[in-house]
mmCIF file with all atom_site columns, C-alpha atoms in Angstrom:
data_model
loop_
_atom_site.group_PDB
_atom_site.id
_atom_site.type_symbol
_atom_site.label_atom_id
_atom_site.label_alt_id
_atom_site.label_comp_id
_atom_site.label_asym_id
_atom_site.label_entity_id
_atom_site.label_seq_id
_atom_site.pdbx_PDB_ins_code
_atom_site.Cartn_x
_atom_site.Cartn_y
_atom_site.Cartn_z
_atom_site.occupancy
_atom_site.B_iso_or_equiv
_atom_site.pdbx_formal_charge
_atom_site.auth_seq_id
_atom_site.auth_comp_id
_atom_site.auth_asym_id
_atom_site.auth_atom_id
_atom_site.pdbx_PDB_model_num
ATOM 1   C CA . UNK A 1 1   ? -41.694 86.808  33.352 1.00 0.00 ? 14  UNK A CA 1
ATOM 2   C CA . UNK A 1 2   ? -42.672 90.495  32.707 1.00 0.00 ? 15  UNK A CA 1
ATOM 3   C CA . UNK A 1 3   ? -42.666 93.815  34.479 1.00 0.00 ? 16  UNK A CA 1
ATOM 4   C CA . UNK A 1 4   ? -43.351 97.367  33.760 1.00 0.00 ? 17  UNK A CA 1
ATOM 5   C CA . UNK A 1 5   ? -40.961 100.147 32.977 1.00 0.00 ? 18  UNK A CA 1
ATOM 6   C CA . UNK A 1 6   ? -42.004 103.804 34.025 1.00 0.00 ? 19  UNK A CA 1
ATOM 7   C CA . UNK A 1 7   ? -41.492 105.946 30.916 1.00 0.00 ? 20  UNK A CA 1
ATOM 8   C CA . UNK A 1 8   ? -42.532 109.183 32.295 1.00 0.00 ? 21  UNK A CA 1
ATOM 9   C CA . UNK A 1 9   ? -45.753 109.082 30.478 1.00 0.00 ? 22  UNK A CA 1
ATOM 10  C CA . UNK A 1 10  ? -47.130 105.550 31.702 1.00 0.00 ? 23  UNK A CA 1
ATOM 11  C CA . UNK A 1 11  ? -45.683 102.020 32.286 1.00 0.00 ? 24  UNK A CA 1
ATOM 12  C CA . UNK A 1 12  ? -44.552 99.884  29.394 1.00 0.00 ? 25  UNK A CA 1
ATOM 13  C CA . UNK A 1 13  ? -44.801 96.187  29.701 1.00 0.00 ? 26  UNK A CA 1
ATOM 14  C CA . UNK A 1 14  ? -41.675 94.468  28.936 1.00 0.00 ? 27  UNK A CA 1
ATOM 15  C CA . UNK A 1 15  ? -40.803 90.607  28.902 1.00 0.00 ? 28  UNK A CA 1
ATOM 16  C CA . UNK A 1 16  ? -37.656 89.491  31.095 1.00 0.00 ? 29  UNK A CA 1
ATOM 17  C CA . UNK A 1 17  ? -35.415 86.600  30.373 1.00 0.00 ? 30  UNK A CA 1
ATOM 18  C CA . UNK A 1 18  ? -33.040 85.844  33.092 1.00 0.00 ? 31  UNK A CA 1
ATOM 19  C CA . UNK A 1 19  ? -29.731 83.898  33.072 1.00 0.00 ? 32  UNK A CA 1
ATOM 20  C CA . UNK A 1 20  ? -29.391 80.837  35.225 1.00 0.00 ? 33  UNK A CA 1
ATOM 21  C CA . UNK A 1 21  ? -27.577 82.964  37.971 1.00 0.00 ? 34  UNK A CA 1
ATOM 22  C CA . UNK A 1 22  ? -30.076 85.608  37.883 1.00 0.00 ? 35  UNK A CA 1
ATOM 23  C CA . UNK A 1 23  ? -27.925 88.297  36.992 1.00 0.00 ? 36  UNK A CA 1
ATOM 24  C CA . UNK A 1 24  ? -25.499 89.430  34.283 1.00 0.00 ? 37  UNK A CA 1
ATOM 25  C CA . UNK A 1 25  ? -24.714 92.167  31.604 1.00 0.00 ? 38  UNK A CA 1
ATOM 26  C CA . UNK A 1 26  ? -27.897 93.925  30.536 1.00 0.00 ? 39  UNK A CA 1
ATOM 27  C CA . UNK A 1 27  ? -29.156 93.349  27.059 1.00 0.00 ? 40  UNK A CA 1
ATOM 28  C CA . UNK A 1 28  ? -32.194 95.370  25.592 1.00 0.00 ? 41  UNK A CA 1
ATOM 29  C CA . UNK A 1 29  ? -33.736 93.440  22.660 1.00 0.00 ? 42  UNK A CA 1
ATOM 30  C CA . UNK A 1 30  ? -35.788 95.526  20.296 1.00 0.00 ? 43  UNK A CA 1
ATOM 31  C CA . UNK A 1 31  ? -38.404 93.874  18.205 1.00 0.00 ? 44  UNK A CA 1
ATOM 32  C CA . UNK A 1 32  ? -38.973 93.468  14.568 1.00 0.00 ? 45  UNK A CA 1
ATOM 33  C CA . UNK A 1 33  ? -42.296 94.925  13.275 1.00 0.00 ? 46  UNK A CA 1
ATOM 34  C CA . UNK A 1 34  ? -44.012 91.815  14.344 1.00 0.00 ? 47  UNK A CA 1
ATOM 35  C CA . UNK A 1 35  ? -43.651 92.655  17.957 1.00 0.00 ? 48  UNK A CA 1
ATOM 36  C CA . UNK A 1 36  ? -42.582 90.275  20.576 1.00 0.00 ? 49  UNK A CA 1
ATOM 37  C CA . UNK A 1 37  ? -43.108 87.324  18.445 1.00 0.00 ? 50  UNK A CA 1
ATOM 38  C CA . UNK A 1 38  ? -42.205 83.830  18.958 1.00 0.00 ? 51  UNK A CA 1
ATOM 39  C CA . UNK A 1 39  ? -39.104 84.291  17.077 1.00 0.00 ? 52  UNK A CA 1
ATOM 40  C CA . UNK A 1 40  ? -38.152 87.321  19.222 1.00 0.00 ? 53  UNK A CA 1
ATOM 41  C CA . UNK A 1 41  ? -38.760 85.162  22.353 1.00 0.00 ? 54  UNK A CA 1
ATOM 42  C CA . UNK A 1 42  ? -36.456 82.455  21.114 1.00 0.00 ? 55  UNK A CA 1
ATOM 43  C CA . UNK A 1 43  ? -33.706 85.162  20.566 1.00 0.00 ? 56  UNK A CA 1
ATOM 44  C CA . UNK A 1 44  ? -34.240 86.382  23.952 1.00 0.00 ? 57  UNK A CA 1
ATOM 45  C CA . UNK A 1 45  ? -33.917 82.976  25.399 1.00 0.00 ? 58  UNK A CA 1
ATOM 46  C CA . UNK A 1 46  ? -30.453 82.419  23.187 1.00 0.00 ? 59  UNK A CA 1
ATOM 47  C CA . UNK A 1 47  ? -29.091 85.564  24.533 1.00 0.00 ? 60  UNK A CA 1
ATOM 48  C CA . UNK A 1 48  ? -30.252 84.552  28.398 1.00 0.00 ? 61  UNK A CA 1
ATOM 49  C CA . UNK A 1 49  ? -28.503 81.313  27.893 1.00 0.00 ? 62  UNK A CA 1
ATOM 50  C CA . UNK A 1 50  ? -25.232 82.913  27.133 1.00 0.00 ? 63  UNK A CA 1
ATOM 51  C CA . UNK A 1 51  ? -25.394 84.740  30.534 1.00 0.00 ? 64  UNK A CA 1
ATOM 52  C CA . UNK A 1 52  ? -27.527 87.791  29.720 1.00 0.00 ? 65  UNK A CA 1
ATOM 53  C CA . UNK A 1 53  ? -30.178 89.467  31.630 1.00 0.00 ? 66  UNK A CA 1
ATOM 54  C CA . UNK A 1 54  ? -32.574 90.238  28.566 1.00 0.00 ? 67  UNK A CA 1
ATOM 55  C CA . UNK A 1 55  ? -35.511 92.492  28.336 1.00 0.00 ? 68  UNK A CA 1
ATOM 56  C CA . UNK A 1 56  ? -37.698 93.154  25.445 1.00 0.00 ? 69  UNK A CA 1
ATOM 57  C CA . UNK A 1 57  ? -40.396 95.867  25.775 1.00 0.00 ? 70  UNK A CA 1
ATOM 58  C CA . UNK A 1 58  ? -43.486 95.920  23.927 1.00 0.00 ? 71  UNK A CA 1
ATOM 59  C CA . UNK A 1 59  ? -42.824 98.869  21.665 1.00 0.00 ? 72  UNK A CA 1
ATOM 60  C CA . UNK A 1 60  ? -46.481 98.793  20.464 1.00 0.00 ? 73  UNK A CA 1
ATOM 61  C CA . UNK A 1 61  ? -47.824 99.069  23.756 1.00 0.00 ? 74  UNK A CA 1
ATOM 62  C CA . UNK A 1 62  ? -49.497 102.860 23.280 1.00 0.00 ? 75  UNK A CA 1
ATOM 63  C CA . UNK A 1 63  ? -51.188 101.432 20.160 1.00 0.00 ? 76  UNK A CA 1
ATOM 64  C CA . UNK A 1 64  ? -54.840 100.160 20.315 1.00 0.00 ? 77  UNK A CA 1
ATOM 65  C CA . UNK A 1 65  ? -55.495 96.867  18.655 1.00 0.00 ? 78  UNK A CA 1
ATOM 66  C CA . UNK A 1 66  ? -51.808 95.946  18.649 1.00 0.00 ? 79  UNK A CA 1
ATOM 67  C CA . UNK A 1 67  ? -52.115 92.317  18.823 1.00 0.00 ? 80  UNK A CA 1
ATOM 68  C CA . UNK A 1 68  ? -50.935 90.343  15.933 1.00 0.00 ? 81  UNK A CA 1
ATOM 69  C CA . UNK A 1 69  ? -52.052 86.659  14.752 1.00 0.00 ? 82  UNK A CA 1
ATOM 70  C CA . UNK A 1 70  ? -48.740 85.247  13.577 1.00 0.00 ? 83  UNK A CA 1
ATOM 71  C CA . UNK A 1 71  ? -50.640 82.473  11.533 1.00 0.00 ? 84  UNK A CA 1
ATOM 72  C CA . UNK A 1 72  ? -52.697 84.972  9.623  1.00 0.00 ? 85  UNK A CA 1
ATOM 73  C CA . UNK A 1 73  ? -52.073 85.174  5.952  1.00 0.00 ? 86  UNK A CA 1
ATOM 74  C CA . UNK A 1 74  ? -52.061 88.990  6.108  1.00 0.00 ? 87  UNK A CA 1
ATOM 75  C CA . UNK A 1 75  ? -49.600 89.100  9.162  1.00 0.00 ? 88  UNK A CA 1
ATOM 76  C CA . UNK A 1 76  ? -47.010 91.223  7.231  1.00 0.00 ? 89  UNK A CA 1
ATOM 77  C CA . UNK A 1 77  ? -49.559 93.582  6.233  1.00 0.00 ? 90  UNK A CA 1
ATOM 78  C CA . UNK A 1 78  ? -51.128 93.970  9.817  1.00 0.00 ? 91  UNK A CA 1
ATOM 79  C CA . UNK A 1 79  ? -47.390 94.441  11.106 1.00 0.00 ? 92  UNK A CA 1
ATOM 80  C CA . UNK A 1 80  ? -46.623 96.907  8.644  1.00 0.00 ? 93  UNK A CA 1
ATOM 81  C CA . UNK A 1 81  ? -49.883 98.943  9.587  1.00 0.00 ? 94  UNK A CA 1
ATOM 82  C CA . UNK A 1 82  ? -48.933 98.931  13.362 1.00 0.00 ? 95  UNK A CA 1
ATOM 83  C CA . UNK A 1 83  ? -45.305 100.076 12.497 1.00 0.00 ? 96  UNK A CA 1
ATOM 84  C CA . UNK A 1 84  ? -46.536 103.014 10.488 1.00 0.00 ? 97  UNK A CA 1
ATOM 85  C CA . UNK A 1 85  ? -48.663 104.015 13.485 1.00 0.00 ? 98  UNK A CA 1
ATOM 86  C CA . UNK A 1 86  ? -45.908 104.484 15.804 1.00 0.00 ? 99  UNK A CA 1
ATOM 87  C CA . UNK A 1 87  ? -44.408 107.658 16.709 1.00 0.00 ? 100 UNK A CA 1
ATOM 88  C CA . UNK A 1 88  ? -40.843 107.301 16.309 1.00 0.00 ? 101 UNK A CA 1
ATOM 89  C CA . UNK A 1 89  ? -39.472 109.728 18.731 1.00 0.00 ? 102 UNK A CA 1
ATOM 90  C CA . UNK A 1 90  ? -41.566 108.123 21.464 1.00 0.00 ? 103 UNK A CA 1
ATOM 91  C CA . UNK A 1 91  ? -40.498 104.860 20.670 1.00 0.00 ? 104 UNK A CA 1
ATOM 92  C CA . UNK A 1 92  ? -36.996 106.125 21.008 1.00 0.00 ? 105 UNK A CA 1
ATOM 93  C CA . UNK A 1 93  ? -37.790 107.562 24.545 1.00 0.00 ? 106 UNK A CA 1
ATOM 94  C CA . UNK A 1 94  ? -39.495 104.319 25.671 1.00 0.00 ? 107 UNK A CA 1
ATOM 95  C CA . UNK A 1 95  ? -36.708 102.363 24.543 1.00 0.00 ? 108 UNK A CA 1
ATOM 96  C CA . UNK A 1 96  ? -34.197 104.769 26.404 1.00 0.00 ? 109 UNK A CA 1
ATOM 97  C CA . UNK A 1 97  ? -36.214 104.326 29.501 1.00 0.00 ? 110 UNK A CA 1
ATOM 98  C CA . UNK A 1 98  ? -35.853 100.494 29.200 1.00 0.00 ? 111 UNK A CA 1
ATOM 99  C CA . UNK A 1 99  ? -32.018 100.721 28.560 1.00 0.00 ? 112 UNK A CA 1
ATOM 100 C CA . UNK A 1 100 ? -31.813 102.962 31.813 1.00 0.00 ? 113 UNK A CA 1
ATOM 101 C CA . UNK A 1 101 ? -33.915 100.393 33.679 1.00 0.00 ? 114 UNK A CA 1
ATOM 102 C CA . UNK A 1 102 ? -31.255 97.865  32.597 1.00 0.00 ? 115 UNK A CA 1
ATOM 103 C CA . UNK A 1 103 ? -28.437 100.218 33.401 1.00 0.00 ? 116 UNK A CA 1
ATOM 104 C CA . UNK A 1 104 ? -29.751 100.675 37.103 1.00 0.00 ? 117 UNK A CA 1
ATOM 105 C CA . UNK A 1 105 ? -29.538 96.931  37.642 1.00 0.00 ? 118 UNK A CA 1
ATOM 106 C CA . UNK A 1 106 ? -26.627 95.427  35.704 1.00 0.00 ? 119 UNK A CA 1
ATOM 107 C CA . UNK A 1 107 ? -23.142 96.336  35.162 1.00 0.00 ? 120 UNK A CA 1
ATOM 108 C CA . UNK A 1 108 ? -22.811 96.616  31.280 1.00 0.00 ? 121 UNK A CA 1
ATOM 109 C CA . UNK A 1 109 ? -25.428 97.311  28.972 1.00 0.00 ? 122 UNK A CA 1
ATOM 110 C CA . UNK A 1 110 ? -26.125 96.495  25.128 1.00 0.00 ? 123 UNK A CA 1
ATOM 111 C CA . UNK A 1 111 ? -28.677 96.587  22.479 1.00 0.00 ? 124 UNK A CA 1
ATOM 112 C CA . UNK A 1 112 ? -29.682 94.005  20.165 1.00 0.00 ? 125 UNK A CA 1
ATOM 113 C CA . UNK A 1 113 ? -32.317 95.003  17.391 1.00 0.00 ? 126 UNK A CA 1
ATOM 114 C CA . UNK A 1 114 ? -33.752 93.394  14.280 1.00 0.00 ? 127 UNK A CA 1
ATOM 115 C CA . UNK A 1 115 ? -35.126 95.232  11.296 1.00 0.00 ? 128 UNK A CA 1
ATOM 116 C CA . UNK A 1 116 ? -37.503 97.983  12.709 1.00 0.00 ? 129 UNK A CA 1
ATOM 117 C CA . UNK A 1 117 ? -35.574 97.209  16.151 1.00 0.00 ? 130 UNK A CA 1
ATOM 118 C CA . UNK A 1 118 ? -32.163 97.455  14.367 1.00 0.00 ? 131 UNK A CA 1
ATOM 119 C CA . UNK A 1 119 ? -32.875 101.060 13.197 1.00 0.00 ? 132 UNK A CA 1
ATOM 120 C CA . UNK A 1 120 ? -34.401 101.611 16.769 1.00 0.00 ? 133 UNK A CA 1
ATOM 121 C CA . UNK A 1 121 ? -31.229 100.298 18.581 1.00 0.00 ? 134 UNK A CA 1
ATOM 122 C CA . UNK A 1 122 ? -29.296 102.728 16.338 1.00 0.00 ? 135 UNK A CA 1
ATOM 123 C CA . UNK A 1 123 ? -31.186 105.690 17.268 1.00 0.00 ? 136 UNK A CA 1
ATOM 124 C CA . UNK A 1 124 ? -31.013 104.726 20.884 1.00 0.00 ? 137 UNK A CA 1
ATOM 125 C CA . UNK A 1 125 ? -27.462 104.146 21.017 1.00 0.00 ? 138 UNK A CA 1
ATOM 126 C CA . UNK A 1 126 ? -26.837 107.626 19.537 1.00 0.00 ? 139 UNK A CA 1
ATOM 127 C CA . UNK A 1 127 ? -28.725 109.128 22.425 1.00 0.00 ? 140 UNK A CA 1
ATOM 128 C CA . UNK A 1 128 ? -28.032 106.991 25.392 1.00 0.00 ? 141 UNK A CA 1
ATOM 129 C CA . UNK A 1 129 ? -24.252 105.446 24.885 1.00 0.00 ? 142 UNK A CA 1
ATOM 130 C CA . UNK A 1 130 ? -24.859 101.629 25.447 1.00 0.00 ? 143 UNK A CA 1
ATOM 131 C CA . UNK A 1 131 ? -21.755 99.624  25.705 1.00 0.00 ? 144 UNK A CA 1
ATOM 132 C CA . UNK A 1 132 ? -22.437 97.560  22.729 1.00 0.00 ? 145 UNK A CA 1
ATOM 133 C CA . UNK A 1 133 ? -24.865 97.632  19.909 1.00 0.00 ? 146 UNK A CA 1
ATOM 134 C CA . UNK A 1 134 ? -25.963 94.892  17.262 1.00 0.00 ? 147 UNK A CA 1
ATOM 135 C CA . UNK A 1 135 ? -28.105 95.860  14.532 1.00 0.00 ? 148 UNK A CA 1
ATOM 136 C CA . UNK A 1 136 ? -29.736 93.559  12.027 1.00 0.00 ? 149 UNK A CA 1
ATOM 137 C CA . UNK A 1 137 ? -30.634 95.118  8.800  1.00 0.00 ? 150 UNK A CA 1
ATOM 138 C CA . UNK A 1 138 ? -31.936 98.145  10.394 1.00 0.00 ? 151 UNK A CA 1
ATOM 139 C CA . UNK A 1 139 ? -34.850 99.307  8.139  1.00 0.00 ? 152 UNK A CA 1
ATOM 140 C CA . UNK A 1 140 ? -34.656 102.878 9.396  1.00 0.00 ? 153 UNK A CA 1
ATOM 141 C CA . UNK A 1 141 ? -31.231 103.385 9.017  1.00 0.00 ? 154 UNK A CA 1
ATOM 142 C CA . UNK A 1 142 ? -31.123 105.323 5.765  1.00 0.00 ? 155 UNK A CA 1
ATOM 143 C CA . UNK A 1 143 ? -33.053 108.146 7.503  1.00 0.00 ? 156 UNK A CA 1
ATOM 144 C CA . UNK A 1 144 ? -30.935 108.087 10.654 1.00 0.00 ? 157 UNK A CA 1
ATOM 145 C CA . UNK A 1 145 ? -27.344 108.290 9.263  1.00 0.00 ? 158 UNK A CA 1
ATOM 146 C CA . UNK A 1 146 ? -26.801 111.857 10.498 1.00 0.00 ? 159 UNK A CA 1
ATOM 147 C CA . UNK A 1 147 ? -26.765 110.243 13.944 1.00 0.00 ? 160 UNK A CA 1
ATOM 148 C CA . UNK A 1 148 ? -23.600 107.900 13.048 1.00 0.00 ? 161 UNK A CA 1
ATOM 149 C CA . UNK A 1 149 ? -21.217 110.390 14.683 1.00 0.00 ? 162 UNK A CA 1
ATOM 150 C CA . UNK A 1 150 ? -23.072 110.294 18.082 1.00 0.00 ? 163 UNK A CA 1
ATOM 151 C CA . UNK A 1 151 ? -22.885 106.479 17.946 1.00 0.00 ? 164 UNK A CA 1
ATOM 152 C CA . UNK A 1 152 ? -19.880 105.504 20.279 1.00 0.00 ? 165 UNK A CA 1
ATOM 153 C CA . UNK A 1 153 ? -20.664 101.961 21.353 1.00 0.00 ? 166 UNK A CA 1
ATOM 154 C CA . UNK A 1 154 ? -18.820 99.135  19.991 1.00 0.00 ? 167 UNK A CA 1
ATOM 155 C CA . UNK A 1 155 ? -21.028 98.050  16.946 1.00 0.00 ? 168 UNK A CA 1
ATOM 156 C CA . UNK A 1 156 ? -22.006 95.179  14.906 1.00 0.00 ? 169 UNK A CA 1
ATOM 157 C CA . UNK A 1 157 ? -24.155 95.337  11.751 1.00 0.00 ? 170 UNK A CA 1
ATOM 158 C CA . UNK A 1 158 ? -25.598 92.480  9.479  1.00 0.00 ? 171 UNK A CA 1
ATOM 159 C CA . UNK A 1 159 ? -26.916 93.155  6.020  1.00 0.00 ? 172 UNK A CA 1
ATOM 160 C CA . UNK A 1 160 ? -28.298 90.901  3.429  1.00 0.00 ? 173 UNK A CA 1
ATOM 161 C CA . UNK A 1 161 ? -26.926 91.402  -0.139 1.00 0.00 ? 174 UNK A CA 1
ATOM 162 C CA . UNK A 1 162 ? -30.405 90.228  -1.758 1.00 0.00 ? 175 UNK A CA 1
ATOM 163 C CA . UNK A 1 163 ? -32.445 92.671  0.520  1.00 0.00 ? 176 UNK A CA 1
ATOM 164 C CA . UNK A 1 164 ? -35.391 94.028  -1.472 1.00 0.00 ? 177 UNK A CA 1
ATOM 165 C CA . UNK A 1 165 ? -36.053 96.569  1.193  1.00 0.00 ? 178 UNK A CA 1
ATOM 166 C CA . UNK A 1 166 ? -32.468 97.836  1.934  1.00 0.00 ? 179 UNK A CA 1
ATOM 167 C CA . UNK A 1 167 ? -30.847 97.677  -1.660 1.00 0.00 ? 180 UNK A CA 1
ATOM 168 C CA . UNK A 1 168 ? -27.196 97.272  -2.208 1.00 0.00 ? 181 UNK A CA 1
ATOM 169 C CA . UNK A 1 169 ? -26.578 100.877 -2.849 1.00 0.00 ? 182 UNK A CA 1
ATOM 170 C CA . UNK A 1 170 ? -28.389 102.063 0.189  1.00 0.00 ? 183 UNK A CA 1
ATOM 171 C CA . UNK A 1 171 ? -26.414 99.617  2.060  1.00 0.00 ? 184 UNK A CA 1
ATOM 172 C CA . UNK A 1 172 ? -23.244 100.967 0.747  1.00 0.00 ? 185 UNK A CA 1
ATOM 173 C CA . UNK A 1 173 ? -24.115 104.548 1.907  1.00 0.00 ? 186 UNK A CA 1
ATOM 174 C CA . UNK A 1 174 ? -25.120 102.975 5.334  1.00 0.00 ? 187 UNK A CA 1
ATOM 175 C CA . UNK A 1 175 ? -21.772 101.554 5.648  1.00 0.00 ? 188 UNK A CA 1
ATOM 176 C CA . UNK A 1 176 ? -20.082 104.310 4.527  1.00 0.00 ? 189 UNK A CA 1
ATOM 177 C CA . UNK A 1 177 ? -21.634 106.623 7.230  1.00 0.00 ? 190 UNK A CA 1
ATOM 178 C CA . UNK A 1 178 ? -21.239 103.901 10.254 1.00 0.00 ? 191 UNK A CA 1
ATOM 179 C CA . UNK A 1 179 ? -17.984 102.351 9.549  1.00 0.00 ? 192 UNK A CA 1
ATOM 180 C CA . UNK A 1 180 ? -15.008 102.961 11.849 1.00 0.00 ? 193 UNK A CA 1
ATOM 181 C CA . UNK A 1 181 ? -12.581 101.322 14.136 1.00 0.00 ? 194 UNK A CA 1
ATOM 182 C CA . UNK A 1 182 ? -15.304 100.372 16.659 1.00 0.00 ? 195 UNK A CA 1
ATOM 183 C CA . UNK A 1 183 ? -17.595 99.026  14.002 1.00 0.00 ? 196 UNK A CA 1
ATOM 184 C CA . UNK A 1 184 ? -17.609 95.487  12.495 1.00 0.00 ? 197 UNK A CA 1
ATOM 185 C CA . UNK A 1 185 ? -19.874 94.966  9.242  1.00 0.00 ? 198 UNK A CA 1
ATOM 186 C CA . UNK A 1 186 ? -20.790 91.693  7.655  1.00 0.00 ? 199 UNK A CA 1
ATOM 187 C CA . UNK A 1 187 ? -22.928 91.294  4.393  1.00 0.00 ? 200 UNK A CA 1
ATOM 188 C CA . UNK A 1 188 ? -24.479 87.970  3.553  1.00 0.00 ? 201 UNK A CA 1
ATOM 189 C CA . UNK A 1 189 ? -24.635 86.874  -0.347 1.00 0.00 ? 202 UNK A CA 1
ATOM 190 C CA . UNK A 1 190 ? -28.037 85.633  -1.225 1.00 0.00 ? 203 UNK A CA 1
ATOM 191 C CA . UNK A 1 191 ? -29.627 86.889  1.980  1.00 0.00 ? 204 UNK A CA 1
ATOM 192 C CA . UNK A 1 192 ? -32.590 88.847  2.009  1.00 0.00 ? 205 UNK A CA 1
ATOM 193 C CA . UNK A 1 193 ? -34.526 91.328  4.416  1.00 0.00 ? 206 UNK A CA 1
ATOM 194 C CA . UNK A 1 194 ? -34.998 89.530  7.775  1.00 0.00 ? 207 UNK A CA 1
ATOM 195 C CA . UNK A 1 195 ? -32.915 86.616  6.810  1.00 0.00 ? 208 UNK A CA 1
ATOM 196 C CA . UNK A 1 196 ? -32.633 85.600  10.537 1.00 0.00 ? 209 UNK A CA 1
ATOM 197 C CA . UNK A 1 197 ? -36.539 85.235  10.857 1.00 0.00 ? 210 UNK A CA 1
ATOM 198 C CA . UNK A 1 198 ? -37.241 81.520  10.790 1.00 0.00 ? 211 UNK A CA 1
ATOM 199 C CA . UNK A 1 199 ? -40.370 82.180  8.838  1.00 0.00 ? 212 UNK A CA 1
ATOM 200 C CA . UNK A 1 200 ? -40.009 80.610  5.429  1.00 0.00 ? 213 UNK A CA 1
ATOM 201 C CA . UNK A 1 201 ? -40.489 83.842  3.508  1.00 0.00 ? 214 UNK A CA 1
ATOM 202 C CA . UNK A 1 202 ? -37.648 85.517  5.049  1.00 0.00 ? 215 UNK A CA 1
ATOM 203 C CA . UNK A 1 203 ? -35.217 82.591  6.473  1.00 0.00 ? 216 UNK A CA 1
ATOM 204 C CA . UNK A 1 204 ? -31.766 82.104  5.087  1.00 0.00 ? 217 UNK A CA 1
ATOM 205 C CA . UNK A 1 205 ? -30.305 79.225  6.975  1.00 0.00 ? 218 UNK A CA 1
ATOM 206 C CA . UNK A 1 206 ? -26.845 79.569  6.083  1.00 0.00 ? 219 UNK A CA 1
ATOM 207 C CA . UNK A 1 207 ? -26.701 83.705  6.698  1.00 0.00 ? 220 UNK A CA 1
ATOM 208 C CA . UNK A 1 208 ? -28.919 83.272  9.974  1.00 0.00 ? 221 UNK A CA 1
ATOM 209 C CA . UNK A 1 209 ? -26.280 80.680  11.666 1.00 0.00 ? 222 UNK A CA 1
ATOM 210 C CA . UNK A 1 210 ? -23.283 82.493  10.597 1.00 0.00 ? 223 UNK A CA 1
ATOM 211 C CA . UNK A 1 211 ? -24.628 86.068  11.782 1.00 0.00 ? 224 UNK A CA 1
ATOM 212 C CA . UNK A 1 212 ? -25.751 84.402  15.048 1.00 0.00 ? 225 UNK A CA 1
ATOM 213 C CA . UNK A 1 213 ? -22.338 82.795  15.467 1.00 0.00 ? 226 UNK A CA 1
ATOM 214 C CA . UNK A 1 214 ? -20.835 86.371  14.990 1.00 0.00 ? 227 UNK A CA 1
ATOM 215 C CA . UNK A 1 215 ? -23.132 87.841  17.254 1.00 0.00 ? 228 UNK A CA 1
ATOM 216 C CA . UNK A 1 216 ? -22.265 85.504  20.021 1.00 0.00 ? 229 UNK A CA 1
ATOM 217 C CA . UNK A 1 217 ? -18.521 86.157  19.381 1.00 0.00 ? 230 UNK A CA 1
ATOM 218 C CA . UNK A 1 218 ? -18.908 89.871  19.309 1.00 0.00 ? 231 UNK A CA 1
ATOM 219 C CA . UNK A 1 219 ? -20.897 89.889  22.504 1.00 0.00 ? 232 UNK A CA 1
ATOM 220 C CA . UNK A 1 220 ? -18.333 87.666  24.277 1.00 0.00 ? 233 UNK A CA 1
ATOM 221 C CA . UNK A 1 221 ? -15.562 89.864  23.430 1.00 0.00 ? 234 UNK A CA 1
ATOM 222 C CA . UNK A 1 222 ? -17.182 93.357  23.881 1.00 0.00 ? 235 UNK A CA 1
ATOM 223 C CA . UNK A 1 223 ? -19.765 92.495  26.676 1.00 0.00 ? 236 UNK A CA 1
ATOM 224 C CA . UNK A 1 224 ? -18.639 89.499  28.607 1.00 0.00 ? 237 UNK A CA 1
ATOM 225 C CA . UNK A 1 225 ? -20.605 87.403  31.070 1.00 0.00 ? 238 UNK A CA 1
ATOM 226 C CA . UNK A 1 226 ? -18.919 85.879  34.163 1.00 0.00 ? 239 UNK A CA 1
#
C-alpha cells in the first residue's frame, strides 16, 4: 500500500505496512542509499509483523531518474550518485513531515534507519523528538555529532568493527558523543558497513541476526505494541 504525505512543498510517496490489527505504534523506516529496495521492504514487513504501523518514504522522490536496477553490476555507483544529489536539509524536513504524519494517527512513534537512513534518522530525532531511535551504522553521523545533545529519544546504535566507511576511530568518536543513560550501543566484530543488508557484498549473517534480535528487544521495551 502507498500513500502521499504533504511536505509543504509537494506530495511525497510513502510505502505502508500495516500490522495485523491495522494499527499500532508508528515506525518511520528510513532507507539506505539504494532507496526502497527489496531489503528495506522486508525489514518493513518484519516490523509490521511485530505489530508496528510502518511507513517508508521515498526520500529520492524529488530527483529525476531515481529508479535503481538492483541487479545491475554498477548499482552501488548508481546509488552513491543518487545520494550525492540529495539536498540534506530537504531530506530532513521531508522525513519530519513523515514522522508528523505518523504522530497524527498513532500513539507512540519511532524511527529506524539504515546506513544513509541511519544518519538521517539521527538528524530527524534531533529536531522532532520521536519516542525511540534505532540507527544502523549511520553514515552521516560523523558530520552530525553537534546535534547529539538535542536527541532525547531512547536510542539504539549498531556499528560493525570492520566497517571500511566508518573506521574504528570514527566510531569511537561517535560513541563518545551519543553515549548516555538513554542510549544503547553495540559493536560487531568482523562486520562491515551495511552488514544487515543480505546482499553478498555486505552481509554478515551472525551480526545481522544478533543486531535484529537486539532491535526487536529494544523496541518491545521502549515502544511496546499491544
